[in-house]
Amino acid sequence: MFPLERPRRLRKTPAFRDLVAETVLTSADLVAPLFVAEGLNAPHPINSLPGQFQHTVESLVREVEETLSNGVSAFMLFGVPEKKDEEGSGAWDPDGITQVALRELKSRFGHDVVLMADLCLDEYTTHGHCGVLTPHGTVDNDSTIELYAQIGIAQAQAGADVVAPSGMMDGQVLAIRQGLDSAGFDDTAILAYSAKYASAFYGPFREAVKVEIANGGDRRGYQQDYRNRREAVREALADIEQGADMVMVKPAMSYLDVLGDIAATVDVPVSAYHVSGEYAMIKAAGERGWIDAPRVALEQLTAVKRAGANFILTYFANEVAEGLNS
Ligand code: PBG
């Protein structure tokens, strides 16, 4: 039994623990997802995401300013249009809400921010699916990715540094890359939601963007099945081959194995999205006094980084960054 292992030697004091810590979360690792809604005259609180709002363009600017002052400089924008239609035309309309917000933020904050735009159709379609429907009610892959290319161009034109396709259509990254390049936006990056699972953790998000999928439908026909692990690596590699500059795993906590696999396999930056349901659960338990919410948030986000994420999208971005600075 000699020499006995004594790992506790290195855990004695905060200074020792800091010295040997493998993973340190910083505000630069965080991306704040933000919602901006058309036709509001004041920010509207999202009930199931305490502390998060559907913003007006004006309140969005203030939120970005504050978050930036806490050291978070990347933002993922989601638009909530006033009117939806069958095809989701608000998504690529130059005067659509996301484009309006991108233009405003880019003109105010310039190179101080990395502006990302979620690239999808579900917020803009009456039926709530991520693409256009066939007469049978399934999502038509190939006509959808043509529209995605148009959305990418509109977002880039409005000032997006990064477009982030989240619809899980086959070939979407290639279609968007070709669209961007042909319109002269070869400098606009693509963050692919590569391994995006059909998840019940997106519940509060659907309230945030007022999306209800028609006829009690779901997204299992295009998003991944959570019983599968290996296809996630394949999806990420396919996206990189099509031109993705960065990839994402989503949700985060229930998919750390998937994140670890992808981080070990690919050589582009890897991110994870700590999604609305993950945020809401921590907030709800914290409100009841059952857990210490800020500590749980920090533990979870650090675990996501430990598992291999270079950066993390999280509704906690501003709050956690503020805590890290104090
Ligand atoms: C699709 C999209 C969704 C989320 C991000 N992009 C919803 C979905 O796929 O149903 C979910 C994010 C979250 O839950 O925080 N535009």
Coordinates of C-alpha atoms and ligand atoms in Angstrom, one line a residue:
M1 CA 0.0 0.0 0.0
F2 CA 3.0 2.4 -0.2
P3 CA 3.2 5.0 -1.6
L4 CA -0.5 5.7 -0.9
E5 CA -2.1 8.0 -3.5
R6 CA -2.9 11.3 -1.9
P7 CA -4.9 13.4 -4.5
R8 CA -6.2 15.6 -1.7
R9 CA -2.8 17.2 -1.5
L10 CA -3.7 19.3 -4.5
R11 CA -7.2 20.2 -3.3
K12 CA -6.1 21.9 0.0
T13 CA -6.7 25.5 -0.8
P14 CA -8.4 27.6 -3.5
A15 CA -4.9 28.6 -4.8
F16 CA -3.9 25.0 -5.2
R17 CA -7.2 24.2 -6.9
D18 CA -7.0 27.1 -9.3
L19 CA -3.4 26.1 -10.1
V20 CA -4.4 22.6 -11.2
A21 CA -7.8 23.3 -12.7
E22 CA -8.0 21.9 -16.2
T23 CA -11.1 23.9 -17.3
V24 CA -11.7 27.5 -16.6
L25 CA -14.9 29.1 -18.0
T26 CA -14.6 32.7 -19.1
S27 CA -17.1 35.2 -20.4
A28 CA -15.4 34.9 -23.8
D29 CA -16.6 31.3 -24.0
L30 CA -20.2 32.4 -24.0
V31 CA -22.7 33.3 -26.7
A32 CA -26.0 35.0 -25.7
P33 CA -29.1 34.0 -27.6
L34 CA -31.5 36.9 -27.9
F35 CA -35.0 37.3 -29.2
V36 CA -36.2 40.4 -31.1
A37 CA -39.8 40.8 -32.0
E38 CA -41.5 42.9 -34.6
G39 CA -44.3 45.3 -33.7
L40 CA -43.6 45.6 -29.9
N41 CA -43.4 48.9 -28.2
A42 CA -41.8 47.5 -25.0
P43 CA -39.8 44.3 -24.2
H44 CA -42.1 41.4 -23.5
P45 CA -41.0 39.0 -20.7
I46 CA -40.9 35.3 -21.7
N47 CA -42.8 33.5 -19.0
S48 CA -41.0 30.1 -19.2
L49 CA -37.5 31.8 -19.5
P50 CA -37.3 34.1 -16.4
G51 CA -35.0 37.0 -17.1
Q52 CA -35.3 36.6 -20.9
F53 CA -37.4 38.9 -23.2
Q54 CA -38.8 39.3 -26.6
H55 CA -36.9 42.5 -27.3
T56 CA -37.7 45.6 -29.3
V57 CA -34.9 46.7 -31.5
E58 CA -34.2 49.4 -28.9
S59 CA -34.2 47.1 -25.8
L60 CA -32.0 44.6 -27.8
V61 CA -29.4 47.3 -28.3
R62 CA -29.4 48.0 -24.5
E63 CA -29.2 44.2 -23.7
V64 CA -26.2 43.8 -26.1
E65 CA -24.5 46.8 -24.5
E66 CA -24.9 45.4 -21.0
T67 CA -23.9 41.9 -22.0
L68 CA -20.9 43.2 -23.8
S69 CA -19.8 45.2 -20.8
N70 CA -19.7 41.8 -18.9
G71 CA -17.3 40.4 -21.5
V72 CA -19.6 38.4 -23.7
S73 CA -19.2 39.6 -27.3
A74 CA -21.1 37.0 -29.3
F75 CA -24.8 37.0 -29.9
M76 CA -27.2 34.6 -31.6
L77 CA -30.3 36.4 -32.9
F78 CA -33.8 35.0 -33.3
G79 CA -36.5 37.0 -35.0
V80 CA -40.2 36.9 -34.0
P81 CA -42.2 38.3 -37.0
E82 CA -45.6 39.9 -36.6
K83 CA -47.0 38.0 -39.6
K84 CA -46.2 34.5 -40.7
D85 CA -47.0 32.8 -44.0
E86 CA -46.8 29.4 -45.6
E87 CA -43.3 29.8 -46.9
G88 CA -41.8 31.9 -44.1
S89 CA -40.9 34.9 -46.4
G90 CA -40.2 37.2 -43.4
A91 CA -37.0 35.2 -43.0
W92 CA -35.3 36.6 -46.1
D93 CA -37.2 39.9 -46.4
P94 CA -34.6 42.6 -46.2
D95 CA -37.0 44.4 -43.9
G96 CA -37.7 41.2 -41.9
I97 CA -37.2 41.7 -38.2
T98 CA -33.9 39.8 -37.9
Q99 CA -32.4 41.8 -40.7
V100 CA -33.6 45.1 -39.2
A101 CA -32.0 44.1 -35.9
L102 CA -28.8 42.9 -37.5
R103 CA -28.4 46.2 -39.3
E104 CA -28.9 48.2 -36.1
L105 CA -26.5 46.1 -34.0
K106 CA -23.8 46.1 -36.7
S107 CA -24.0 49.8 -37.2
R108 CA -23.8 50.4 -33.4
F109 CA -21.2 47.8 -32.3
G110 CA -19.2 47.0 -35.5
H111 CA -16.3 44.7 -34.9
D112 CA -16.8 44.7 -31.1
V113 CA -19.4 42.0 -31.6
V114 CA -19.7 38.7 -33.4
L115 CA -23.3 38.7 -34.7
M116 CA -24.8 35.3 -35.4
A117 CA -28.2 34.7 -36.9
D118 CA -30.2 31.6 -36.5
L119 CA -31.0 30.5 -40.0
C120 CA -34.3 28.7 -40.1
L121 CA -37.9 29.0 -41.2
D122 CA -40.0 27.8 -38.2
E123 CA -40.4 31.3 -36.6
Y124 CA -41.7 32.6 -39.9
T125 CA -44.1 29.8 -41.1
T126 CA -47.7 29.5 -40.2
H127 CA -47.3 25.7 -39.7
G128 CA -44.2 26.1 -37.5
H129 CA -42.0 23.6 -39.5
C130 CA -38.4 24.4 -40.4
G131 CA -39.1 24.3 -44.1
V132 CA -41.7 24.3 -46.8
L133 CA -44.3 21.5 -46.9
T134 CA -45.1 19.1 -49.6
P135 CA -48.8 18.4 -50.3
H136 CA -48.5 15.5 -47.9
G137 CA -47.4 17.7 -45.1
T138 CA -43.8 16.6 -44.9
V139 CA -40.9 19.0 -45.1
D140 CA -39.5 19.2 -48.7
N141 CA -35.7 19.1 -48.2
D142 CA -34.5 20.5 -51.5
S143 CA -36.9 23.4 -52.0
T144 CA -36.2 24.3 -48.3
I145 CA -32.5 24.6 -48.7
E146 CA -32.9 27.0 -51.7
L147 CA -34.8 29.3 -49.3
Y148 CA -32.1 28.8 -46.7
A149 CA -29.5 30.1 -49.2
Q150 CA -31.7 33.2 -49.7
I151 CA -32.0 33.7 -45.9
G152 CA -28.2 33.5 -45.6
I153 CA -27.7 36.2 -48.1
A154 CA -30.3 38.5 -46.5
Q155 CA -28.7 38.0 -43.1
A156 CA -25.1 38.5 -44.4
Q157 CA -26.3 41.6 -46.2
A158 CA -27.8 43.0 -43.0
G159 CA -24.6 42.5 -41.1
A160 CA -24.4 38.9 -39.8
D161 CA -20.9 37.7 -39.2
V162 CA -22.1 34.2 -38.8
V163 CA -25.2 32.4 -40.1
A164 CA -26.3 29.4 -38.2
P165 CA -28.5 26.9 -40.0
S166 CA -30.6 25.0 -37.5
G167 CA -33.2 23.2 -39.7
M168 CA -31.4 19.9 -40.1
M169 CA -32.0 19.7 -43.8
D170 CA -29.6 17.5 -45.8
G171 CA -27.2 19.6 -47.9
Q172 CA -28.2 22.9 -46.2
V173 CA -24.6 24.0 -45.4
L174 CA -23.5 23.5 -49.0
A175 CA -26.5 25.4 -50.4
I176 CA -25.9 28.3 -48.0
R177 CA -22.2 28.4 -48.7
Q178 CA -22.8 28.5 -52.4
G179 CA -25.4 31.2 -52.0
L180 CA -23.2 33.4 -49.8
D181 CA -20.2 33.0 -52.2
S182 CA -22.2 33.8 -55.2
A183 CA -23.5 37.0 -53.6
G184 CA -20.0 38.1 -52.6
F185 CA -20.2 37.1 -48.9
D186 CA -17.3 34.7 -48.9
D187 CA -16.3 36.3 -45.6
T188 CA -19.5 35.3 -43.8
A189 CA -18.9 32.2 -41.6
I190 CA -21.3 29.3 -41.1
L191 CA -21.9 27.8 -37.7
A192 CA -23.8 24.5 -38.4
Y193 CA -26.2 23.1 -35.9
S194 CA -24.8 19.8 -36.9
A195 CA -25.9 17.4 -34.2
K196 CA -29.3 18.7 -33.3
Y197 CA -31.6 16.3 -31.6
A198 CA -35.4 16.2 -31.6
S199 CA -35.7 17.2 -28.0
A200 CA -38.3 18.0 -25.5
F201 CA -35.9 20.5 -24.0
Y202 CA -36.9 23.1 -26.6
G203 CA -40.3 23.7 -24.9
P204 CA -39.7 27.2 -23.6
F205 CA -38.1 28.4 -26.8
R206 CA -41.3 27.7 -28.7
E207 CA -43.1 30.1 -26.3
A208 CA -40.3 32.6 -26.9
V209 CA -40.7 32.6 -30.7
K210 CA -44.5 31.8 -30.7
V211 CA -44.1 28.6 -32.7
E212 CA -46.7 25.9 -32.5
I213 CA -46.2 23.0 -34.9
A214 CA -49.4 22.4 -36.8
N215 CA -51.5 19.4 -36.0
G216 CA -49.6 18.4 -32.9
G217 CA -46.6 17.6 -35.2
D218 CA -43.0 17.3 -34.2
R219 CA -39.5 17.5 -35.8
R220 CA -38.5 13.9 -35.6
G221 CA -38.6 13.6 -39.4
Y222 CA -35.6 15.9 -39.7
Q223 CA -33.9 16.3 -36.3
Q224 CA -31.8 13.5 -34.8
D225 CA -33.1 10.6 -32.7
Y226 CA -31.8 10.8 -29.2
R227 CA -31.2 7.1 -29.1
N228 CA -28.4 7.5 -31.6
R229 CA -24.8 8.6 -30.9
R230 CA -22.6 7.7 -33.9
E231 CA -24.6 9.5 -36.6
A232 CA -23.8 12.8 -34.8
V233 CA -20.1 12.5 -35.8
R234 CA -21.2 11.7 -39.4
E235 CA -23.5 14.8 -39.5
A236 CA -20.7 17.0 -38.2
L237 CA -18.2 15.7 -40.7
A238 CA -20.7 16.1 -43.6
D239 CA -21.3 19.7 -42.6
I240 CA -17.6 20.5 -42.5
E241 CA -17.1 18.9 -45.9
Q242 CA -19.9 21.2 -47.2
G243 CA -18.2 24.2 -45.8
A244 CA -19.2 24.7 -42.1
D245 CA -16.6 26.8 -40.3
M246 CA -17.9 25.7 -36.9
V247 CA -20.2 23.0 -35.6
M248 CA -22.7 22.7 -32.8
V249 CA -24.2 20.0 -30.6
K250 CA -27.7 20.7 -29.2
P251 CA -29.0 20.4 -26.5
A252 CA -25.9 20.3 -24.2
M253 CA -26.2 18.4 -20.9
S254 CA -27.9 15.2 -22.1
Y255 CA -25.5 15.0 -25.0
L256 CA -22.0 15.4 -23.5
D257 CA -21.0 12.0 -24.9
V258 CA -21.9 13.3 -28.4
L259 CA -20.0 16.5 -27.8
G260 CA -17.0 14.6 -26.6
D261 CA -17.0 12.4 -29.7
I262 CA -17.3 15.3 -32.1
A263 CA -14.6 17.4 -30.2
A264 CA -12.3 14.4 -30.5
T265 CA -12.9 13.9 -34.2
V266 CA -13.2 17.3 -35.9
D267 CA -10.6 20.0 -36.3
V268 CA -12.9 23.0 -36.4
P269 CA -14.3 24.9 -33.4
V270 CA -17.0 23.0 -31.6
S271 CA -19.9 24.6 -29.7
A272 CA -22.8 23.4 -27.7
Y273 CA -26.2 25.0 -27.1
H274 CA -27.4 24.9 -23.5
V275 CA -31.1 25.2 -24.5
S276 CA -34.2 26.8 -23.2
G277 CA -35.4 23.8 -21.2
E278 CA -32.1 23.4 -19.6
Y279 CA -32.1 27.1 -18.5
A280 CA -35.8 26.9 -17.4
M281 CA -35.2 23.8 -15.2
I282 CA -32.4 25.5 -13.3
K283 CA -34.4 28.7 -12.9
A284 CA -37.5 26.9 -11.7
A285 CA -35.7 24.8 -9.1
G286 CA -33.7 27.8 -8.0
E287 CA -36.9 29.8 -7.5
R288 CA -38.2 27.1 -5.2
G289 CA -35.0 27.2 -3.2
W290 CA -34.3 23.6 -4.1
I291 CA -30.9 24.3 -5.7
D292 CA -28.5 27.1 -5.8
A293 CA -29.2 28.2 -9.4
P294 CA -26.1 30.3 -10.1
R295 CA -23.8 27.6 -8.9
V296 CA -25.6 24.9 -10.8
A297 CA -25.4 27.1 -14.0
L298 CA -21.7 27.6 -13.6
E299 CA -21.2 23.8 -12.9
Q300 CA -23.1 22.8 -16.0
L301 CA -21.5 25.3 -18.3
T302 CA -18.0 24.4 -17.1
A303 CA -18.9 20.7 -17.7
V304 CA -19.9 21.5 -21.2
K305 CA -16.5 23.2 -21.8
R306 CA -14.8 20.3 -20.1
A307 CA -16.5 17.9 -22.5
G308 CA -15.0 19.7 -25.5
A309 CA -17.0 22.8 -26.4
N310 CA -14.9 25.8 -27.5
F311 CA -17.9 28.1 -26.8
I312 CA -21.4 27.7 -25.4
L313 CA -24.7 29.3 -26.4
T314 CA -26.6 29.9 -23.2
Y315 CA -29.4 32.1 -21.8
F316 CA -27.2 32.4 -18.7
A317 CA -24.5 34.2 -20.7
N318 CA -25.0 37.7 -19.2
E319 CA -25.7 36.5 -15.7
V320 CA -22.8 34.0 -15.5
A321 CA -20.4 36.5 -17.1
E322 CA -21.4 39.0 -14.5
G323 CA -20.7 36.5 -11.8
L324 CA -17.4 35.6 -13.2
N325 CA -16.3 39.2 -13.2
S326 CA -17.4 39.9 -9.6
Ligands
PBG1 C1 -35.0 26.4 -34.8 C2 -34.4 26.4 -33.4 C3 -34.9 25.9 -32.3 C4 -34.0 26.2 -31.2 C5 -33.0 26.9 -31.8 N1 -33.2 27.1 -33.2 C6 -36.2 25.2 -32.0 C7 -36.5 23.9 -32.6 O1 -35.6 23.2 -33.3 O2 -37.6 23.4 -32.4 C8 -34.2 25.8 -29.8 C9 -33.4 26.6 -28.8 C10 -33.8 26.5 -27.4 O3 -34.6 25.6 -27.0 O4 -33.2 27.2 -26.6 N2 -35.1 27.7 -35.3

